[in-house]
Amino acid sequence: MSIKTTRDCASSILGTGTNGCRILKRYIERRFLIQKGYKFDKLNDTLDDATINKLIQKGILVPLPINIAAEPNHQEPTYEQVGKMDMYVSGVVYSWILKYPADACLTRALDTLASKNWDLLEVDEDGYLNLAETTDGYLKGFDINLSRYAGMVDNDGSVSAKSSFRIQLSKLGSKEYDSRWTTVASDEVDWLTLNAVDEVLLTQLTSTKLNITFACDQTSGIAGLASANFRALGSDGNPVTGATFTDDGDGSYTVGGLTAGQDYTIYLYDGTVNGFVVAVGSFFYKSNKLKFTA
C-alpha cells in the first residue's frame, strides 16, 4: 500500500448544479456549546431527548440562551499582492459576538465557560440543528478557537445593558463551517426550546424540612422533585439509602429516613448518569451541597 500525495483535479471539482431538494443555510436562532471533539455516529447513534438530556446532565452539551443579537466579527480572507495581482494566502475565520440582556447570574455563568474547550452547534429558525459532517461518517460541532465572556455595555438611557459572549472558530472550524456543514431535523428533539441547566439553592428550614429555590433570586420555589433526585451523605461520606424527600408543593420538602441529631450533606444527584444535574420533565437542575442537621 502507498500513500497518495497527488490530487485528481478533475474529480475533486464538485458539480455546481442546483436541482433537487437543497440544504439551505437559514437564520441562526440559537447556539450550543459541545465538548471539543465529541462526535455522533451518523449510522448508529440516535439524536433523541434521552440522548441529549444525558449530554446536558453530564456537562458535555451546554445550550446557550437565545441571544438578542449576534454580531459578525469575521476575519476576512488574506491575499498577497504580487505584480498587481492578488494571490490567495488564507481563508476566512468566522467569529460572532453574541449579545444577551445584562443578567448578573447569566453573566457569571458565561464567564465560567472559558474554563473548558468547546465546539459549536447552531439551531436555525426552522429548528434544524446545524453541525459538521466528517468524511468518515460522524457528526460533530464546528471546531472553536475561542469561547469567552467579552464584557458588558451599560444602559446609557438610550440602549439597554447587554452582556457579550464571543465565539471564534478555528481555521479548521471555519473550513468545516464553509464546506462540511449539514443539518439534522428536529423530529426527535425540539432544539429551539431545549432548556439549559438552572442553578438551584437548597436551604434547611427545620430538622425535617428543606427548601429549594432558584439560586439567582432565592425566592422562586421549585416543585416536582422526587427522592430519586436527591442524595444524602452521612458523616462518614457514604450515601444514606433510606433517605426520603417528599414534595410539599411550594418549594419545600419533607426529609425522612435520617437519624435525629446527626449531620448530613444533601444535594441533587442522578444516580443513572452519575452526575450532579437532574432532569425533571423538560428542566435541568444543579444544586449546592447543603449541610443538614436532622
Tab-separated table of N, CA and C in Angstrom, residues 138-208:
chain	number	residue	atom	x	y	z
A	138	TYR	N	-19.232	10.747	10.697
A	138	TYR	CA	-19.598	11.271	12.009
A	138	TYR	C	-20.145	12.693	11.887
A	139	LEU	N	-20.912	13.095	12.898
A	139	LEU	CA	-21.427	14.453	13.003
A	139	LEU	C	-20.827	15.093	14.242
A	140	LYS	N	-20.388	16.336	14.143
A	140	LYS	CA	-19.700	16.999	15.246
A	140	LYS	C	-19.949	18.493	15.200
A	141	GLY	N	-19.552	19.181	16.266
A	141	GLY	CA	-19.634	20.635	16.275
A	141	GLY	C	-18.486	21.250	15.481
A	142	PHE	N	-18.671	22.514	15.115
A	142	PHE	CA	-17.614	23.249	14.413
A	142	PHE	C	-16.503	23.575	15.414
A	143	ASP	N	-15.267	23.309	15.028
A	143	ASP	CA	-14.125	23.457	15.927
A	143	ASP	C	-13.943	24.924	16.341
A	144	ILE	N	-13.894	25.159	17.651
A	144	ILE	CA	-13.797	26.519	18.196
A	144	ILE	C	-12.369	26.829	18.626
A	145	ASN	N	-11.919	28.029	18.304
A	145	ASN	CA	-10.638	28.543	18.801
A	145	ASN	C	-10.823	29.287	20.117
A	146	LEU	N	-11.930	30.038	20.238
A	146	LEU	CA	-12.128	30.915	21.393
A	146	LEU	C	-13.603	30.967	21.754
A	147	SER	N	-13.903	30.791	23.048
A	147	SER	CA	-15.268	30.998	23.557
A	147	SER	C	-15.122	31.646	24.921
A	148	ARG	N	-15.533	32.893	25.020
A	148	ARG	CA	-15.209	33.657	26.234
A	148	ARG	C	-16.181	34.817	26.443
A	149	TYR	N	-16.517	35.027	27.712
A	149	TYR	CA	-17.282	36.222	28.077
A	149	TYR	C	-16.476	37.461	27.692
A	150	ALA	N	-17.140	38.428	27.042
A	150	ALA	CA	-16.416	39.563	26.464
A	150	ALA	C	-16.823	40.906	27.051
A	151	GLY	N	-17.489	40.906	28.217
A	151	GLY	CA	-17.771	42.178	28.872
A	151	GLY	C	-19.211	42.633	28.744
A	152	MET	N	-19.493	43.774	29.367
A	152	MET	CA	-20.850	44.299	29.448
A	152	MET	C	-20.873	45.754	28.997
A	153	VAL	N	-21.959	46.123	28.354
A	153	VAL	CA	-22.214	47.512	27.985
A	153	VAL	C	-23.362	48.015	28.847
A	154	ASP	N	-23.161	49.155	29.516
A	154	ASP	CA	-24.181	49.686	30.419
A	154	ASP	C	-25.354	50.303	29.669
A	155	ASN	N	-26.476	50.374	30.358
A	155	ASN	CA	-27.628	51.127	29.872
A	155	ASN	C	-27.281	52.608	29.965
A	156	ASP	N	-27.264	53.310	28.826
A	156	ASP	CA	-26.895	54.725	28.824
A	156	ASP	C	-28.103	55.649	28.684
A	157	GLY	N	-29.290	55.084	28.858
A	157	GLY	CA	-30.505	55.883	28.732
A	157	GLY	C	-31.137	55.785	27.366
A	158	SER	N	-30.368	55.257	26.380
A	158	SER	CA	-30.918	55.107	25.036
A	158	SER	C	-30.896	53.655	24.560
A	159	VAL	N	-29.995	52.865	25.141
A	159	VAL	CA	-29.940	51.443	24.808
A	159	VAL	C	-29.863	50.642	26.111
A	160	SER	N	-30.346	49.415	26.063
A	160	SER	CA	-30.350	48.573	27.258
A	160	SER	C	-28.956	48.014	27.540
A	161	ALA	N	-28.731	47.605	28.783
A	161	ALA	CA	-27.470	46.982	29.162
A	161	ALA	C	-27.399	45.574	28.560
A	162	LYS	N	-26.228	45.218	28.047
A	162	LYS	CA	-26.056	43.926	27.384
A	162	LYS	C	-24.734	43.294	27.800
A	163	SER	N	-24.749	41.975	27.903
A	163	SER	CA	-23.531	41.205	28.109
A	163	SER	C	-23.145	40.548	26.793
A	164	SER	N	-21.837	40.410	26.563
A	164	SER	CA	-21.338	39.863	25.303
A	164	SER	C	-20.577	38.573	25.545
A	165	PHE	N	-20.756	37.635	24.625
A	165	PHE	CA	-20.015	36.373	24.655
A	165	PHE	C	-19.464	36.143	23.256
A	166	ARG	N	-18.152	35.991	23.167
A	166	ARG	CA	-17.511	35.877	21.853
A	166	ARG	C	-17.185	34.429	21.530
A	167	ILE	N	-17.527	34.020	20.314
A	167	ILE	CA	-17.173	32.710	19.794
A	167	ILE	C	-16.406	32.899	18.504
A	168	GLN	N	-15.199	32.358	18.438
A	168	GLN	CA	-14.413	32.378	17.204
A	168	GLN	C	-14.059	30.946	16.831
A	169	LEU	N	-14.351	30.576	15.604
A	169	LEU	CA	-13.964	29.265	15.128
A	169	LEU	C	-12.468	29.247	14.819
A	170	SER	N	-11.892	28.064	14.853
A	170	SER	CA	-10.515	27.906	14.400
A	170	SER	C	-10.497	27.905	12.866
A	171	LYS	N	-9.303	27.820	12.294
A	171	LYS	CA	-9.228	27.705	10.837
A	171	LYS	C	-9.904	26.422	10.374
A	172	LEU	N	-9.703	25.329	11.138
A	172	LEU	CA	-10.371	24.074	10.817
A	172	LEU	C	-11.874	24.226	10.929
A	173	GLY	N	-12.341	24.835	12.023
A	173	GLY	CA	-13.772	25.030	12.212
A	173	GLY	C	-14.386	25.905	11.139
A	174	SER	N	-13.646	26.910	10.698
A	174	SER	CA	-14.138	27.791	9.638
A	174	SER	C	-14.258	27.039	8.321
A	175	LYS	N	-13.310	26.137	8.071
A	175	LYS	CA	-13.401	25.302	6.871
A	175	LYS	C	-14.601	24.366	6.964
A	176	GLU	N	-14.811	23.785	8.152
A	176	GLU	CA	-15.989	22.950	8.359
A	176	GLU	C	-17.262	23.746	8.143
A	177	TYR	N	-17.270	24.978	8.635
A	177	TYR	CA	-18.440	25.844	8.543
A	177	TYR	C	-18.767	26.175	7.083
A	178	ASP	N	-17.737	26.284	6.270
A	178	ASP	CA	-17.922	26.595	4.855
A	178	ASP	C	-18.338	25.395	4.031
A	179	SER	N	-17.659	24.260	4.230
A	179	SER	CA	-17.783	23.182	3.254
A	179	SER	C	-18.227	21.837	3.818
A	180	ARG	N	-18.353	21.697	5.158
A	180	ARG	CA	-18.724	20.410	5.730
A	180	ARG	C	-20.031	20.463	6.518
A	181	TRP	N	-20.740	21.597	6.472
A	181	TRP	CA	-21.916	21.735	7.321
A	181	TRP	C	-23.113	20.981	6.739
A	182	THR	N	-23.958	20.516	7.639
A	182	THR	CA	-25.195	19.862	7.250
A	182	THR	C	-26.223	20.141	8.342
A	183	THR	N	-27.426	19.615	8.187
A	183	THR	CA	-28.491	19.877	9.162
A	183	THR	C	-29.141	18.578	9.617
A	184	VAL	N	-29.691	18.610	10.819
A	184	VAL	CA	-30.453	17.493	11.373
A	184	VAL	C	-31.825	18.018	11.760
A	185	ALA	N	-32.870	17.345	11.309
A	185	ALA	CA	-34.235	17.786	11.583
A	185	ALA	C	-34.565	17.654	13.068
A	186	SER	N	-35.580	18.393	13.484
A	186	SER	CA	-35.994	18.404	14.896
A	186	SER	C	-37.090	17.379	15.169
A	187	ASP	N	-37.070	16.237	14.463
A	187	ASP	CA	-38.116	15.227	14.642
A	187	ASP	C	-38.107	14.645	16.050
A	188	GLU	N	-36.924	14.460	16.623
A	188	GLU	CA	-36.790	13.841	17.933
A	188	GLU	C	-36.596	14.849	19.062
A	189	VAL	N	-35.884	15.945	18.784
A	189	VAL	CA	-35.537	16.933	19.803
A	189	VAL	C	-35.988	18.311	19.345
A	190	ASP	N	-36.659	19.037	20.229
A	190	ASP	CA	-37.041	20.414	19.923
A	190	ASP	C	-35.872	21.315	20.326
A	191	TRP	N	-34.950	21.520	19.406
A	191	TRP	CA	-33.711	22.247	19.711
A	191	TRP	C	-33.962	23.691	20.109
A	192	LEU	N	-35.008	24.300	19.569
A	192	LEU	CA	-35.268	25.721	19.842
A	192	LEU	C	-35.714	25.966	21.276
A	193	THR	N	-36.406	25.002	21.878
A	193	THR	CA	-36.944	25.213	23.225
A	193	THR	C	-36.176	24.430	24.288
A	194	LEU	N	-35.098	23.789	23.912
A	194	LEU	CA	-34.337	22.985	24.861
A	194	LEU	C	-33.786	23.862	25.980
A	195	ASN	N	-34.061	23.466	27.229
A	195	ASN	CA	-33.641	24.258	28.382
A	195	ASN	C	-32.190	23.990	28.757
A	196	ALA	N	-31.562	25.015	29.322
A	196	ALA	CA	-30.233	24.863	29.887
A	196	ALA	C	-30.362	24.487	31.365
A	197	VAL	N	-29.232	24.272	32.023
A	197	VAL	CA	-29.226	23.898	33.433
A	197	VAL	C	-29.461	25.128	34.304
A	198	ASP	N	-30.392	25.027	35.247
A	198	ASP	CA	-30.626	26.077	36.231
A	198	ASP	C	-29.937	25.721	37.542
A	199	GLU	N	-29.206	26.685	38.090
A	199	GLU	CA	-28.620	26.508	39.420
A	199	GLU	C	-29.720	26.726	40.465
A	200	VAL	N	-29.819	25.805	41.432
A	200	VAL	CA	-30.827	25.935	42.479
A	200	VAL	C	-30.151	25.910	43.846
A	201	LEU	N	-30.855	26.470	44.827
A	201	LEU	CA	-30.308	26.608	46.179
A	201	LEU	C	-31.120	25.778	47.164
A	202	LEU	N	-30.441	24.869	47.871
A	202	LEU	CA	-31.059	24.105	48.957
A	202	LEU	C	-30.744	24.802	50.277
A	203	THR	N	-31.772	25.035	51.078
A	203	THR	CA	-31.585	25.623	52.414
A	203	THR	C	-32.391	24.812	53.423
A	204	GLN	N	-31.888	24.724	54.641
A	204	GLN	CA	-32.582	23.979	55.683
A	204	GLN	C	-33.596	24.877	56.373
A	205	LEU	N	-34.822	24.364	56.557
A	205	LEU	CA	-35.873	25.093	57.256
A	205	LEU	C	-36.001	24.602	58.694
A	206	THR	N	-36.136	23.294	58.874
A	206	THR	CA	-36.216	22.678	60.199
A	206	THR	C	-35.422	21.367	60.149
A	207	SER	N	-35.495	20.599	61.195
A	207	SER	CA	-34.779	19.324	61.222
A	207	SER	C	-35.373	18.289	60.273
A	208	THR	N	-36.565	18.574	59.733
A	208	THR	CA	-37.196	17.638	58.797
A	208	THR	C	-37.653	18.321	57.511
